[in-house]
Coordinates of N, CA and C in Angstrom, one line a residue:
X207 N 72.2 15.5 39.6 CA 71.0 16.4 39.5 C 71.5 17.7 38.9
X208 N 70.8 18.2 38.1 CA 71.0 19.3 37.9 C 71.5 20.6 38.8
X209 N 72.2 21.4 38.2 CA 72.2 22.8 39.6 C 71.8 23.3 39.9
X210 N 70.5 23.4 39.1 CA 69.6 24.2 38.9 C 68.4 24.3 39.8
X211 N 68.2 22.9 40.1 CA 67.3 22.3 40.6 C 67.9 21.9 42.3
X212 N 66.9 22.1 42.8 CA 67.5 21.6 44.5 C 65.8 21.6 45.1
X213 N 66.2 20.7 46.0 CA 65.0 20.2 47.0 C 64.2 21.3 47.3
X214 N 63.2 21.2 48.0 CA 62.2 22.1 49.1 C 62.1 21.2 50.6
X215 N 62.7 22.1 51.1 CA 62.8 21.2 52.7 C 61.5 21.8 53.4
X216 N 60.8 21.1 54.6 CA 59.6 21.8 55.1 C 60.6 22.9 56.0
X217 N 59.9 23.9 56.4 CA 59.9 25.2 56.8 C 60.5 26.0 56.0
X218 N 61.1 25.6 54.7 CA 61.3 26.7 53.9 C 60.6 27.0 52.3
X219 N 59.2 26.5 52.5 CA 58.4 26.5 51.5 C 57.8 27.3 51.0
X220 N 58.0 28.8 51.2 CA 57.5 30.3 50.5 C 57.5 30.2 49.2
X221 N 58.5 30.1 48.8 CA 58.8 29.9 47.5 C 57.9 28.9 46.2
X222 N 58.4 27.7 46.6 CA 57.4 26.9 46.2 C 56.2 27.1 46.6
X223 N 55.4 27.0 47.6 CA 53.9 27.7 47.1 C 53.8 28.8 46.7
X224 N 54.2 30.1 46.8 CA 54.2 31.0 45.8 C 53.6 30.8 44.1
X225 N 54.5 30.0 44.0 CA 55.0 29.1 42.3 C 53.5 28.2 41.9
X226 N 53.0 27.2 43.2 CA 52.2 26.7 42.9 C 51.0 27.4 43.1
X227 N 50.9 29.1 43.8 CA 49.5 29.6 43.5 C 49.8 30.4 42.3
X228 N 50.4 30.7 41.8 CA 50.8 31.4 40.4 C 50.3 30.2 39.5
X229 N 50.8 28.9 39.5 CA 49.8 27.9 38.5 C 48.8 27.8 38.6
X230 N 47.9 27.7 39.9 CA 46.7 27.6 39.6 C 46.1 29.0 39.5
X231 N 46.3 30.3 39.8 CA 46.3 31.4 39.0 C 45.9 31.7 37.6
X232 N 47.0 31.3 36.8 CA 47.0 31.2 35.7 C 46.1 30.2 34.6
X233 N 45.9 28.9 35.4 CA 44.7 28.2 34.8 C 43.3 28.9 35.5
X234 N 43.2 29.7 36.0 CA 41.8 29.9 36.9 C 41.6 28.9 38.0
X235 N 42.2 28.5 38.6 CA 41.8 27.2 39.2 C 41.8 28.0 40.8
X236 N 41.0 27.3 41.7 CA 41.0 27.9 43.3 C 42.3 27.6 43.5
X237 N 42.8 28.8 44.4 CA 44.2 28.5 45.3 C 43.8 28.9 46.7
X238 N 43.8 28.4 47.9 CA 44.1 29.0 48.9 C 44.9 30.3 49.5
X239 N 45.8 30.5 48.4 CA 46.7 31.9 48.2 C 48.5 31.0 48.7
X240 N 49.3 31.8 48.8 CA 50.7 30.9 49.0 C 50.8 30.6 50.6
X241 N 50.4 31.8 51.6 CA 50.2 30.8 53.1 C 50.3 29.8 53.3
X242 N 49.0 29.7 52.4 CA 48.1 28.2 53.2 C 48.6 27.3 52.6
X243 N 48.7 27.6 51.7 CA 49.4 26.3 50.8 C 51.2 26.2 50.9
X244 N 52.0 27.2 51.5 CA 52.9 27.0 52.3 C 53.1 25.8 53.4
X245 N 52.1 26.3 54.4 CA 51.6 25.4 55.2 C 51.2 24.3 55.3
X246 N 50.5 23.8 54.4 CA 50.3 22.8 53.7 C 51.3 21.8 53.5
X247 N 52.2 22.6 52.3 CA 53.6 21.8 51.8 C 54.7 21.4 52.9
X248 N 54.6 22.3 54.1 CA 55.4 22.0 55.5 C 54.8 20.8 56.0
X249 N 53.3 20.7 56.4 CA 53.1 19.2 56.7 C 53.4 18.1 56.1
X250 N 53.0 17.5 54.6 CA 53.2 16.9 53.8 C 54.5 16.1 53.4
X251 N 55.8 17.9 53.2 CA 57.1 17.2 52.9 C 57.6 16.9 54.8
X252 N 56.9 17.1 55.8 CA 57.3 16.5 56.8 C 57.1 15.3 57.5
X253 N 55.4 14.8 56.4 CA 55.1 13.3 56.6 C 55.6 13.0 55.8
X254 N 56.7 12.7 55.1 CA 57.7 11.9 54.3 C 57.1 11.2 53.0
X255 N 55.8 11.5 52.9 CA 55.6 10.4 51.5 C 55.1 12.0 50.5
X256 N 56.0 12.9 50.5 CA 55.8 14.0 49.4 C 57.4 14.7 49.1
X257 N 57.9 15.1 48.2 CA 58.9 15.6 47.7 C 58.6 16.6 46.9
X258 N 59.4 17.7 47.4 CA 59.0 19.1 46.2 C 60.5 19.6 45.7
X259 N 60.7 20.0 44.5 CA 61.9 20.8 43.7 C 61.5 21.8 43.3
X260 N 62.8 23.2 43.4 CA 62.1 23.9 42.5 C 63.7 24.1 41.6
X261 N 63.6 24.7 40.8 CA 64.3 25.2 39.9 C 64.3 26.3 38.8
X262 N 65.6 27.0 38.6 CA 65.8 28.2 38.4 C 66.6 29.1 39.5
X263 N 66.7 30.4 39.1 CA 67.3 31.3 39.8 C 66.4 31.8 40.9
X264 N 65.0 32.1 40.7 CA 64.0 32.6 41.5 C 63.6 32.3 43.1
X265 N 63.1 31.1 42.6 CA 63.3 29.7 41.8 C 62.1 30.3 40.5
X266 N 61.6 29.8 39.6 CA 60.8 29.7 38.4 C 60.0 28.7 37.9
X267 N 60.4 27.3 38.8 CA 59.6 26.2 38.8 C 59.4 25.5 39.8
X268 N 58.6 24.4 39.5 CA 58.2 23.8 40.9 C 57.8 22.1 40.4
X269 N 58.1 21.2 41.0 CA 57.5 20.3 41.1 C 57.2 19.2 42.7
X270 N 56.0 18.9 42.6 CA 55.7 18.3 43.7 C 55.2 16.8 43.2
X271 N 55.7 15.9 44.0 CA 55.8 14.6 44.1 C 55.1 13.7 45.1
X272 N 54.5 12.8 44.9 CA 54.0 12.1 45.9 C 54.1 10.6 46.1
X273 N 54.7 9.8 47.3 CA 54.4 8.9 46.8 C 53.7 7.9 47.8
X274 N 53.3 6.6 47.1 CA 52.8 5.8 48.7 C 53.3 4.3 47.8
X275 N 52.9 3.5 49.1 CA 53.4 2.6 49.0 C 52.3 1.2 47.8
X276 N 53.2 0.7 46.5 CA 52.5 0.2 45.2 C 51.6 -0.8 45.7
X277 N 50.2 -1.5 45.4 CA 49.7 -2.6 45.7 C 50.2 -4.0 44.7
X278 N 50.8 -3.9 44.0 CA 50.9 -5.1 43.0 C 52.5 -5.3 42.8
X279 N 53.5 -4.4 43.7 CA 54.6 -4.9 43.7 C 55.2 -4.5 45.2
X280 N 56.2 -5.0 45.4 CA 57.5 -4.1 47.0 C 57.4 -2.3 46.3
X281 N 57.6 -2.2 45.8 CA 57.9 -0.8 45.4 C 56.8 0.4 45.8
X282 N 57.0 1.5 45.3 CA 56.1 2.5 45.5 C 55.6 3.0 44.2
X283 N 54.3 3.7 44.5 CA 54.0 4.1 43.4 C 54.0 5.6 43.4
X284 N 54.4 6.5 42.0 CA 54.9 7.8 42.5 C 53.6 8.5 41.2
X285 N 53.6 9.5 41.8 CA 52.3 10.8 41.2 C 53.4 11.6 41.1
X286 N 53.5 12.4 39.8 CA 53.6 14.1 39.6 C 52.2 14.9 40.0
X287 N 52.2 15.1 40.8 CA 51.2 15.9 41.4 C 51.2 17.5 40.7
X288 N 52.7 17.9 40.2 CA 52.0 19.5 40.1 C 53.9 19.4 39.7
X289 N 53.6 20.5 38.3 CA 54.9 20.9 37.4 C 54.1 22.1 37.2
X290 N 55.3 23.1 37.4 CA 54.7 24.3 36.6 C 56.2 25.2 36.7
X291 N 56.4 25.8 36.0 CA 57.1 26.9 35.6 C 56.8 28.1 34.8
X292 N 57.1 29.2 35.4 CA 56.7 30.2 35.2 C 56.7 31.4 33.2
X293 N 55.7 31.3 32.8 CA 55.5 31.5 31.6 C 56.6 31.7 31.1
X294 N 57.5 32.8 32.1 CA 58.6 33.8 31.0 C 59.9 32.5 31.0
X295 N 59.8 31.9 31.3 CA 60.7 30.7 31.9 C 60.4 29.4 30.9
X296 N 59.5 29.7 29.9 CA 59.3 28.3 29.8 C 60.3 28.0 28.2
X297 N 60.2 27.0 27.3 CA 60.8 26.5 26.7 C 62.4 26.8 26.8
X298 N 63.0 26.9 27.9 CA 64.2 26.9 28.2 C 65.1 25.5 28.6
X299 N 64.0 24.5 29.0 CA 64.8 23.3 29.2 C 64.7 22.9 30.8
X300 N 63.8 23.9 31.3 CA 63.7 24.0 33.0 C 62.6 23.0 33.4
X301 N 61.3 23.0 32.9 CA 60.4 21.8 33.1 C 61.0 20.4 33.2
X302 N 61.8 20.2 31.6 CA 62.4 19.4 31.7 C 63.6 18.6 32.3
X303 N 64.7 19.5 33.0 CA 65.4 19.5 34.0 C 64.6 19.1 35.4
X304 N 63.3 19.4 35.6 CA 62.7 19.4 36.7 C 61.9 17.9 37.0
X305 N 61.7 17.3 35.3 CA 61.4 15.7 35.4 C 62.0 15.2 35.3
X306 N 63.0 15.7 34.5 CA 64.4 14.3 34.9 C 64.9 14.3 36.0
X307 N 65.0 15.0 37.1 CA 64.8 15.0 38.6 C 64.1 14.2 39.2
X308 N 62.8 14.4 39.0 CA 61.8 13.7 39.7 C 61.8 12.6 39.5
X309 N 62.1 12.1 38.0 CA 62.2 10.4 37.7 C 63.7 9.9 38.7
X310 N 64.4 10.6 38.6 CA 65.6 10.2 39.7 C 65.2 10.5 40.8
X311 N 64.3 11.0 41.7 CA 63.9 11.1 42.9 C 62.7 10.4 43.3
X312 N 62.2 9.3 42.0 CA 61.6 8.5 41.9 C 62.3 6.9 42.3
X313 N 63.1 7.3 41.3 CA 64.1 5.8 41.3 C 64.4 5.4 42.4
X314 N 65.3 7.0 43.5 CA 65.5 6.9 44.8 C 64.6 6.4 45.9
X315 N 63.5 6.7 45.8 CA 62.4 6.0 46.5 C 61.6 4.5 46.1
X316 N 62.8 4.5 45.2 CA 62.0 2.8 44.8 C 60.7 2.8 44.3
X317 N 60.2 3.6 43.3 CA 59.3 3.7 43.1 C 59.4 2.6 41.3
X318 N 58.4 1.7 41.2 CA 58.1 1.4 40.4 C 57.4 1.9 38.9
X319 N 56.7 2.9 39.0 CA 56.0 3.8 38.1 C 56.2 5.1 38.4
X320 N 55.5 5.9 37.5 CA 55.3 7.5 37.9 C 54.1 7.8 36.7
X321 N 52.8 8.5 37.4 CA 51.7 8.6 36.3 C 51.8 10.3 36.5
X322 N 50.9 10.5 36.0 CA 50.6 12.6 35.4 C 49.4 12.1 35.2
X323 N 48.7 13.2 35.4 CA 47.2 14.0 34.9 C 47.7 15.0 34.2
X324 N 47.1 15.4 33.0 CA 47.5 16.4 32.3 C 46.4 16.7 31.3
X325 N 45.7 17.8 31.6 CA 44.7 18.4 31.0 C 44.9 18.0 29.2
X326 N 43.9 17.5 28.5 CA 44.1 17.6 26.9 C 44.7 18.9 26.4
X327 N 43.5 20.0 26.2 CA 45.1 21.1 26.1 C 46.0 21.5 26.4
X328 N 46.5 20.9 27.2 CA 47.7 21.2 27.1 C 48.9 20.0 26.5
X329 N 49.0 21.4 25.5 CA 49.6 20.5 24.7 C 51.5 20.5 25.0
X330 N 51.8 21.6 25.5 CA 53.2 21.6 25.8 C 53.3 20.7 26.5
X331 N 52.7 20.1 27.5 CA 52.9 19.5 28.8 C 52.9 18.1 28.3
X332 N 52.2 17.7 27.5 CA 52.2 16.7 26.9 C 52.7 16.3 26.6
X333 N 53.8 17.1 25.1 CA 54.4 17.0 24.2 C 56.0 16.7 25.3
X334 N 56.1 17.5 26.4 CA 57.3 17.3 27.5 C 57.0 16.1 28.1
X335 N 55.7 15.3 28.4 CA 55.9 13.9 28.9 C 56.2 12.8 28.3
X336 N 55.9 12.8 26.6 CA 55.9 12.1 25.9 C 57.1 11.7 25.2
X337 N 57.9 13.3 25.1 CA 59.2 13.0 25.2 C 60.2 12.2 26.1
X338 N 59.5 12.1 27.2 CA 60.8 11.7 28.2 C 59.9 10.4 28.6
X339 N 59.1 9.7 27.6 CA 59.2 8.2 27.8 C 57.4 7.8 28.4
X340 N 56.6 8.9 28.4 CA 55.7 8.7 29.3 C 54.6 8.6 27.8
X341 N 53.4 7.2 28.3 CA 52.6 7.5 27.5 C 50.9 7.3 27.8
X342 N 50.4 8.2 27.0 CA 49.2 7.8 26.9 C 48.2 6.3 26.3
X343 N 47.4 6.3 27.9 CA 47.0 4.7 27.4 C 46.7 4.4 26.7
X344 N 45.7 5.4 26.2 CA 45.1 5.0 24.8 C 45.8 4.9 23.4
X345 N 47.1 5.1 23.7 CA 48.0 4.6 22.6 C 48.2 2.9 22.8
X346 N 47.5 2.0 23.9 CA 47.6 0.4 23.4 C 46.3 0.3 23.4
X347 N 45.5 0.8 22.9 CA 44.1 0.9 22.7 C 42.9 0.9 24.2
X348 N 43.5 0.9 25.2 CA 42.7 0.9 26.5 C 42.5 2.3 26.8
X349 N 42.1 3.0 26.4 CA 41.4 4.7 27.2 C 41.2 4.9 28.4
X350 N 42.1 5.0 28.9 CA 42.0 5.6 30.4 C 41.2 7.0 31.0
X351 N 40.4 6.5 31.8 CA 39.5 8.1 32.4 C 39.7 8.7 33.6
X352 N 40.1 10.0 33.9 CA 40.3 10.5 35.5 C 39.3 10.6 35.7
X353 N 39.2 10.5 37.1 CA 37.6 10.4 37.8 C 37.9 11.2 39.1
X354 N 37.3 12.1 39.2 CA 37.3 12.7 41.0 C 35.9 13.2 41.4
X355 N 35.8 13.0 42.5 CA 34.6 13.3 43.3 C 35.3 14.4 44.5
X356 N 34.7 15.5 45.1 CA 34.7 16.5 45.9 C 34.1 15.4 47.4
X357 N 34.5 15.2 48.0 CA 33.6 14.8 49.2 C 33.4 15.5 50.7

């Protein structure tokens, strides 16, 4: 693994939620503020089916992982739930450092796949998934659509 990069253990998650209300910050998106969402990430990485990294000096990035157990094989199936690194930080190679992590902290959990949601504009984020092997479905002609409902 990189050195850069090192785990988020529960009770020491300031940091990482910090990072992840600064991303949804920056998209406009609701945050609970970093507390709650500290708090949050303490339960989660303490029910065992979530992993968070951050990476950098600060830290400056963050990724959070999720996984549960796959229906169509033994294995698990794994979500990038949330990549983000901090503007001043970015094309340095640290996003990237932070997925090649997670696919090996994938592997480690036996995980069979790993999917992303990722907004069409964005196109960096894209352009970083696609590089490192990940594709969009509609590249074998099947168009895949996210769907969420608020309940």
């Amino acid at each position: 693994m990189d050195p850069t990069i090192r785990p988020v253990e529960a009770g020491d998650t300031a940091a990482a939620a910090l990072l992840l209300h600064e991303f949804n910050t920056e998209f406009d998106e609701v945050t609970p503020g970093p507390e709650a969402l500290g708090m949050r990430l303490d339960e989660l990485l303490a029910g065992g089916d979530t992993v968070a990294l951050v990476g950098g000096a600060g830290p400056d990035a963050v990724v959070v992982l999720r996984f549960r157990p796959a229906l169509w094989t033994t294995g698990q199936e794994a979500c990038l739930a949330e990549l983000f690194v901090r503007p001043e930080h970015r094309g340095r190679g640290l996003g990237r450092a932070l997925l090649q992590a997670s696919l090996i902290a994938a592997v480690e959990r036996r995980a069979d796949w790993m999917e992303i949601c990722v907004d069409e504009p964005d196109l960096a984020a894209r352009a970083l998934y696609q590089s490192a092997g990940f594709r969009n479905r509609t590249a074998d002609g099947n168009l895949m659509f996210y769907y969420e409902r608020e309940l």
